[in-house]
CSV table of C-alpha atoms in Angstrom, one decimal:
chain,number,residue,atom,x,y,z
D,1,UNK,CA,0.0,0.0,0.0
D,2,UNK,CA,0.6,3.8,-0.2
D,3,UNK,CA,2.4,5.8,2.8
D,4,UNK,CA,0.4,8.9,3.4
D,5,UNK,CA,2.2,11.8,4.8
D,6,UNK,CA,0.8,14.4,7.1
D,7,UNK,CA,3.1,17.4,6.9
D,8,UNK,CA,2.2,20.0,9.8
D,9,UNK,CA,4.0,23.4,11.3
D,10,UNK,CA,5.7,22.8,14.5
D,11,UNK,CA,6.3,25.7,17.3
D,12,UNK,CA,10.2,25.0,16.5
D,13,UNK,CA,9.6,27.8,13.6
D,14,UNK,CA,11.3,25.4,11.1
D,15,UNK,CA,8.5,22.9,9.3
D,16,UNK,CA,9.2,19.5,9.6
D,17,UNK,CA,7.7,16.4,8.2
D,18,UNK,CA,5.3,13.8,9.7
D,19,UNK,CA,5.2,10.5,8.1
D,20,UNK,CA,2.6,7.7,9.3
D,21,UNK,CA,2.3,4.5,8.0
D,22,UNK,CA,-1.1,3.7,7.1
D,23,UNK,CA,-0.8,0.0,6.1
D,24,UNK,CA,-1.2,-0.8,9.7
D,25,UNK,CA,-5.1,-0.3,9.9
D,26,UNK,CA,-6.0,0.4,12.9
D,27,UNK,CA,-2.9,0.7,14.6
D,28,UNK,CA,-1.8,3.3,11.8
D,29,UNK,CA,-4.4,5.4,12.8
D,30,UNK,CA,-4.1,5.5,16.4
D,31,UNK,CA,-0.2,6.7,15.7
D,32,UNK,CA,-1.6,9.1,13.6
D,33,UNK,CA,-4.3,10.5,16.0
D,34,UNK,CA,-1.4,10.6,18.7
D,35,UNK,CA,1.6,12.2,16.4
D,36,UNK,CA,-1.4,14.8,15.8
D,37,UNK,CA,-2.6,15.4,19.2
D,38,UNK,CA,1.5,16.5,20.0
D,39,UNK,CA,1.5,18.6,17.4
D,40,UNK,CA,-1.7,20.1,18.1
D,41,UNK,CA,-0.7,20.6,21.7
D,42,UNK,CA,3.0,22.2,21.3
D,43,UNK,CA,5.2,19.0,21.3
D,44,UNK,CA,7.4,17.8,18.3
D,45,UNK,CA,6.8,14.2,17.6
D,46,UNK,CA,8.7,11.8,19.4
D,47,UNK,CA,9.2,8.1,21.1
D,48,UNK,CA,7.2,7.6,23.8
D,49,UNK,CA,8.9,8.0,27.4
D,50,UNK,CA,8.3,5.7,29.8
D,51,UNK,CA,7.9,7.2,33.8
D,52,UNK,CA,8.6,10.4,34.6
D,53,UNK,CA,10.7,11.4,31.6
D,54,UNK,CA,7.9,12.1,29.3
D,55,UNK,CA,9.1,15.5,27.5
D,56,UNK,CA,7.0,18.7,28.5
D,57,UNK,CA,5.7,20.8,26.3
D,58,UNK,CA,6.8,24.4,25.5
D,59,UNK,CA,5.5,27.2,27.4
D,60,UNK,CA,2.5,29.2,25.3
D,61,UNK,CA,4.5,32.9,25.5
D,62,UNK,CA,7.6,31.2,23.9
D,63,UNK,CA,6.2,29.6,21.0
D,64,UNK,CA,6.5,31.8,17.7
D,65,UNK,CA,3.5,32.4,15.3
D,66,UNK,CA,2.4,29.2,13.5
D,67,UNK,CA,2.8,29.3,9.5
D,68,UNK,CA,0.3,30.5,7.3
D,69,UNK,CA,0.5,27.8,4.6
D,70,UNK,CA,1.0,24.1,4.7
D,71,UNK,CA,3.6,23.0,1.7
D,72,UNK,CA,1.8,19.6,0.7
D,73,UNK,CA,5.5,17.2,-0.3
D,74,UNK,CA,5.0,13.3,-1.1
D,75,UNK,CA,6.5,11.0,0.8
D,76,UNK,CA,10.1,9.6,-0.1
D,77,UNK,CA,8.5,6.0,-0.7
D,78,UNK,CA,6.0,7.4,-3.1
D,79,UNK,CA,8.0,9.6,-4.8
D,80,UNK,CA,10.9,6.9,-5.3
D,81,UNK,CA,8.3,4.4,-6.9
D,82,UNK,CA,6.7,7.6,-9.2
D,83,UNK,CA,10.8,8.3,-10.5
D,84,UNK,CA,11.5,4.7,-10.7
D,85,UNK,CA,8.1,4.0,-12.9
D,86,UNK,CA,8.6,7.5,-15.1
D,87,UNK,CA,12.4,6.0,-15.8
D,88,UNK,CA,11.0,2.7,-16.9
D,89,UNK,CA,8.1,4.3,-19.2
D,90,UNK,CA,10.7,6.9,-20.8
D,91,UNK,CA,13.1,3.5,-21.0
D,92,UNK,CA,10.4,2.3,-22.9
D,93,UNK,CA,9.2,4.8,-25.1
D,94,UNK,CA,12.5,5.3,-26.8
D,95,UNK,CA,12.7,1.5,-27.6
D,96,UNK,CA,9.5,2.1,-29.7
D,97,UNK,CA,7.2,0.8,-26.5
D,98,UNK,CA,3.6,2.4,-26.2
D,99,UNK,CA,3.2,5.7,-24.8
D,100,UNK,CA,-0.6,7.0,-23.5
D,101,UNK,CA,-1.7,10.0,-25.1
D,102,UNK,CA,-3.8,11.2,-22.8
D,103,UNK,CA,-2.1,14.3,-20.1
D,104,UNK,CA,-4.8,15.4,-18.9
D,105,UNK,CA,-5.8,14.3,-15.0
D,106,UNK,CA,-9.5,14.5,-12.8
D,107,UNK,CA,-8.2,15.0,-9.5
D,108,UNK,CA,-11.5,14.9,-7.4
D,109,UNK,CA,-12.3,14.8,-3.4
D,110,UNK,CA,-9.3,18.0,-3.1
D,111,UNK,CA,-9.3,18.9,0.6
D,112,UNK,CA,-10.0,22.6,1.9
D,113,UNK,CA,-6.9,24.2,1.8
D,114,UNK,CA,-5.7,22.8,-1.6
D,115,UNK,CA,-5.8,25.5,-3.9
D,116,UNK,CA,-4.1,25.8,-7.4
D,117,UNK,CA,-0.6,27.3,-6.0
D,118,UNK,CA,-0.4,24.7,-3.9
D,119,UNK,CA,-1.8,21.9,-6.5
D,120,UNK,CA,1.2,23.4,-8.7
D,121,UNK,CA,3.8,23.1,-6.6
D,122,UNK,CA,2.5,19.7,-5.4
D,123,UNK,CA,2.5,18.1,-8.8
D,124,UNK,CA,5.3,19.6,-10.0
D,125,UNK,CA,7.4,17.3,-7.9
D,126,UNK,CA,6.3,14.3,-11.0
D,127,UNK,CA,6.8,16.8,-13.8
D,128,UNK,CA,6.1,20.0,-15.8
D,129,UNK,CA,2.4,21.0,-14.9
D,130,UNK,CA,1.2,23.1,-18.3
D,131,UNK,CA,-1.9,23.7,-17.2
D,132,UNK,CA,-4.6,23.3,-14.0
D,133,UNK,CA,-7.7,24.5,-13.3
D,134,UNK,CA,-9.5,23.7,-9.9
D,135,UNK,CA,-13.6,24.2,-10.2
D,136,UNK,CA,-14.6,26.5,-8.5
D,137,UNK,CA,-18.6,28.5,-7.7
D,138,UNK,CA,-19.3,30.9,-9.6
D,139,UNK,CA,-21.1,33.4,-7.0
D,140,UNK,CA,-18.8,33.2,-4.1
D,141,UNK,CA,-15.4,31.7,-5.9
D,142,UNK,CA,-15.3,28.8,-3.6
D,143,UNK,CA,-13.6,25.5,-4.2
D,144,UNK,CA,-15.7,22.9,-5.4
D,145,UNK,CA,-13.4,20.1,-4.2
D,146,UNK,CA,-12.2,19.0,-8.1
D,147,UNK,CA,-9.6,19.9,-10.6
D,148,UNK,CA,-8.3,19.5,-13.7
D,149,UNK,CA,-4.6,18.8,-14.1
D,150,UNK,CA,-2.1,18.7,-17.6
D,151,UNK,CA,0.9,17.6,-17.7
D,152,UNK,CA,3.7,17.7,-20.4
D,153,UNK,CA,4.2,14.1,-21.3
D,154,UNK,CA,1.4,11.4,-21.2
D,155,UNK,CA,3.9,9.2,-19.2
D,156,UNK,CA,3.8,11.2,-16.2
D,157,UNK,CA,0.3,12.0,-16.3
D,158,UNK,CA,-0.5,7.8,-16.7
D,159,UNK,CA,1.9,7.2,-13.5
D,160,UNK,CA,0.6,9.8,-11.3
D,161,UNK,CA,-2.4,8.7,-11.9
D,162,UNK,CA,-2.1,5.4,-10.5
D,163,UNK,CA,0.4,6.4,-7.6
D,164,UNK,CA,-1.8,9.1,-6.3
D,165,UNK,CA,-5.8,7.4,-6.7
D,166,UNK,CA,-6.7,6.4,-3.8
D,167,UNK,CA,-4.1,8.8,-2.2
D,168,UNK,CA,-4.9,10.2,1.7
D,169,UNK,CA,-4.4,14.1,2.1
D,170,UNK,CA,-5.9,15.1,5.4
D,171,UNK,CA,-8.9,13.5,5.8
D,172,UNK,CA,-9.7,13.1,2.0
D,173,UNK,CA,-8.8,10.0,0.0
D,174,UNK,CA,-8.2,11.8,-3.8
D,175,UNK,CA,-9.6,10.2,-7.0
D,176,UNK,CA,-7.1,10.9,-10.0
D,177,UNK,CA,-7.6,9.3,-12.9
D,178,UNK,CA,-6.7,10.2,-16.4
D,179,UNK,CA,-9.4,12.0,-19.3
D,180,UNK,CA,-9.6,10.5,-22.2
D,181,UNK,CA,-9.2,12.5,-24.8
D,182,UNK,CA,-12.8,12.1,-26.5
D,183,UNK,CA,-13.7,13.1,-23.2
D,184,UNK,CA,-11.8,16.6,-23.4
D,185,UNK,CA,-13.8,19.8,-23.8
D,186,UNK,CA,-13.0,23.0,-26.0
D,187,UNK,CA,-13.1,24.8,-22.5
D,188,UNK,CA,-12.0,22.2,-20.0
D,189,UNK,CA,-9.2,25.0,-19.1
D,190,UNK,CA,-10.9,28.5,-19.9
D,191,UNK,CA,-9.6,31.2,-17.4
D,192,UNK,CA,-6.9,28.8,-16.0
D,193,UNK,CA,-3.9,31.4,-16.7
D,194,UNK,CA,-5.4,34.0,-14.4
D,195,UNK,CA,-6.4,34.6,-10.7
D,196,UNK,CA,-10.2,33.7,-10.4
D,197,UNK,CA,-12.7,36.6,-8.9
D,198,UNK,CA,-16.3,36.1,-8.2
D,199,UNK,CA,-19.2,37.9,-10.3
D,200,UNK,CA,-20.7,40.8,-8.0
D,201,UNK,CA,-23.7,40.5,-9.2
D,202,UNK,CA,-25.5,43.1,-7.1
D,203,UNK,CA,-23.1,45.3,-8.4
D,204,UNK,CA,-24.2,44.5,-12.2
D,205,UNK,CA,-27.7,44.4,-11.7
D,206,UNK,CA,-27.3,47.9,-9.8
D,207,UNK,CA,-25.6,49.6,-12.1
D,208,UNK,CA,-28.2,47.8,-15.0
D,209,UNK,CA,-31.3,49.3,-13.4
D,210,UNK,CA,-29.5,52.5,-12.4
D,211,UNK,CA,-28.1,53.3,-16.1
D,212,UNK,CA,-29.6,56.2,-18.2
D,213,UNK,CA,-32.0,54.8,-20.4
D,214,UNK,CA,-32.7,56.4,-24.0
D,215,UNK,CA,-36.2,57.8,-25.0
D,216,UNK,CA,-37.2,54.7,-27.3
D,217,UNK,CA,-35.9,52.2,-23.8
D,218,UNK,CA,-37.9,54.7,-21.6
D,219,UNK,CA,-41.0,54.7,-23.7
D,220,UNK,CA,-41.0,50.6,-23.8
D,221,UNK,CA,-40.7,50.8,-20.1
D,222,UNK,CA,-43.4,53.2,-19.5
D,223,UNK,CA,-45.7,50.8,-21.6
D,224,UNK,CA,-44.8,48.1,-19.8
D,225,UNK,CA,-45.6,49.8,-16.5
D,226,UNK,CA,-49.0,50.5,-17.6
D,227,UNK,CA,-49.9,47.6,-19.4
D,228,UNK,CA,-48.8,46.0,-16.0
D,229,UNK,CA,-51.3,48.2,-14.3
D,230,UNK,CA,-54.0,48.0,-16.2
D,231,UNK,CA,-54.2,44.1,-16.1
D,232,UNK,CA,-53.9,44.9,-11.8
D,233,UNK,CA,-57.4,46.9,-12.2
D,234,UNK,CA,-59.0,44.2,-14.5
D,235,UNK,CA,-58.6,41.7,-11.8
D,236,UNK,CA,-59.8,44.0,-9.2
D,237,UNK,CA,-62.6,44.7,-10.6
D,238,UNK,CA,-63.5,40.8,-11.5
D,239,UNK,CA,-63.1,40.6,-8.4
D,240,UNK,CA,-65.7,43.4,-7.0
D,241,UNK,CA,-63.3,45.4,-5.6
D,242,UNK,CA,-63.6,49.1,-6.0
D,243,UNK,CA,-60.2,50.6,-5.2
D,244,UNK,CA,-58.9,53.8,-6.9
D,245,UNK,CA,-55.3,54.8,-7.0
D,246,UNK,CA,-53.3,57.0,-8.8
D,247,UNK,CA,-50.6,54.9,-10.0
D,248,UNK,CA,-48.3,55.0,-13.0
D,249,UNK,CA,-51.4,56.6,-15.6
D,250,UNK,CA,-51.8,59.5,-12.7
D,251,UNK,CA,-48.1,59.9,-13.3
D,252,UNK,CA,-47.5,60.2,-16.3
D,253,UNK,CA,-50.7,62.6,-16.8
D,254,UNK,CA,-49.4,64.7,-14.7
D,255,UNK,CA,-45.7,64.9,-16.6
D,256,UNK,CA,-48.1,64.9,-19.8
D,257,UNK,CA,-49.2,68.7,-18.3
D,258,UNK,CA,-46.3,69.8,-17.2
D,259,UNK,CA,-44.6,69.6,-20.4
D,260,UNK,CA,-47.7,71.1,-22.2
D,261,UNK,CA,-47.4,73.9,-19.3
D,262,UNK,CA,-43.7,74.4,-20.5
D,263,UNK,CA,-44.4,74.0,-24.3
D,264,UNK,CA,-46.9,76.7,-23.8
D,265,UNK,CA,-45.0,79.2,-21.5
């Protein structure tokens, strides 16, 4: 099986890297839960001390400001059998072997944290990344928790995507597996090249209704207005209702005079 790494910022100020085994069921994750716990609670991970010689952790005024971003590195293991495999397929190519044509990679179940800089660098350990794009909502720009990545050479795309399905980051297992390339669309990376920002929508529809409107756009409103009104009194009336109100006819009657009142003076 895979060796999952679980890299985390320690108070030391320098990062360090915290490898669990998983294959151990179980007992993996109890070793996990612990090695988190110490880091979680000050204390670098370490051998377990028997009596009273258990380490102590740091006081709280002396530890410096935890880092802001978690680099996301394979393991050695994993990234040993990736090299080893991408050797063996280039090896292979050469000699007139098969090569997959397909570069492109689904990367789905992406934690919350793993954005497209750290996707980059995170792949770019395998090989040249050409392009990524991570889905994201259109109203509020969050993540949606799948990506699309390319890579140079179908070789390294094909290997990655059998070392890391299946893969544990945090508390996600990732699903990468390669496109086929019937399967590719026109715009499968549109707006990949460039940071992405949200639509303000209540700023468009603001400025829409608030824009100057010419005479023939002012007239088709004012139609629609009354039309709208009109069919409001029919029903009222069906109805048996006897309500008067001025409404949008009293208004524009009234600009209908003024403007004779000007036209005249």
């Amino acid at each position: 099986g895979l060796v999952q790494q679980h890299q985390h910022a320690l108070p030391s100020g320098s990062r360090r890297r915290l490898s669990v085994a998983m294959a151990g069921g179980q007992g993996g994750a109890k070793k996990l839960k612990r090695s988190t716990k110490a880091v979680a609670a000050g204390e670098a991970p370490s051998k377990r001390a028997s009596g009273k010689s258990a380490a102590k952790a740091k006081p709280a005024s002396e530890e410096p400001p935890p880092a802001e971003r978690i680099d996301m590195v394979v393991d050695a293991k994993t990234a040993a059998s990736i090299t080893q495999r991408i050797k063996k397929r280039a090896a292979s190519a050469d000699k007139g072997g098969p090569s997959g044509s397909g570069t492109v990679l689904y990367l789905g179940h992406i934690p919350h944290g793993f954005y497209e800089e750290q996707m980059r660098g995170f792949f770019s350990q395998f090989g040249d990344v050409t392009r990524l794009r991570l889905a994201r909502n259109k109203k509020t720009g969050a993540s949606k928790h799948y990506a699309f990545v390319e890579f140079a050479h179908a070789e390294v795309a094909s290997i990655v995507a059998q070392a890391m399905n299946g893969y544990l980051m945090f508390t996600k297992i990732l699903v990468c597996q390669v496109v086929p390339d019937e399967q590719l669309h026109p715009n499968m990376f549109k707006g990949s090249g460039k940071p992405f920002t949200p639509v303000n929508r209540l700023k468009r529809e603001r400025v829409a209704h608030n824009k100057k409107r010419t005479a023939d756009e002012a007239t088709a409103l004012e139609k629609k207005l009354l039309a709208g009104e009109r069919k409001k009194r029919r029903k009222l009336e069906a109805a048996g209702i006897d309500y008067e109100f001025g409404g949008y006819e009293a208004a524009v009657a009234q600009r209908e005079k003024k403007r004779k009142r000007a036209a005249s003076a």
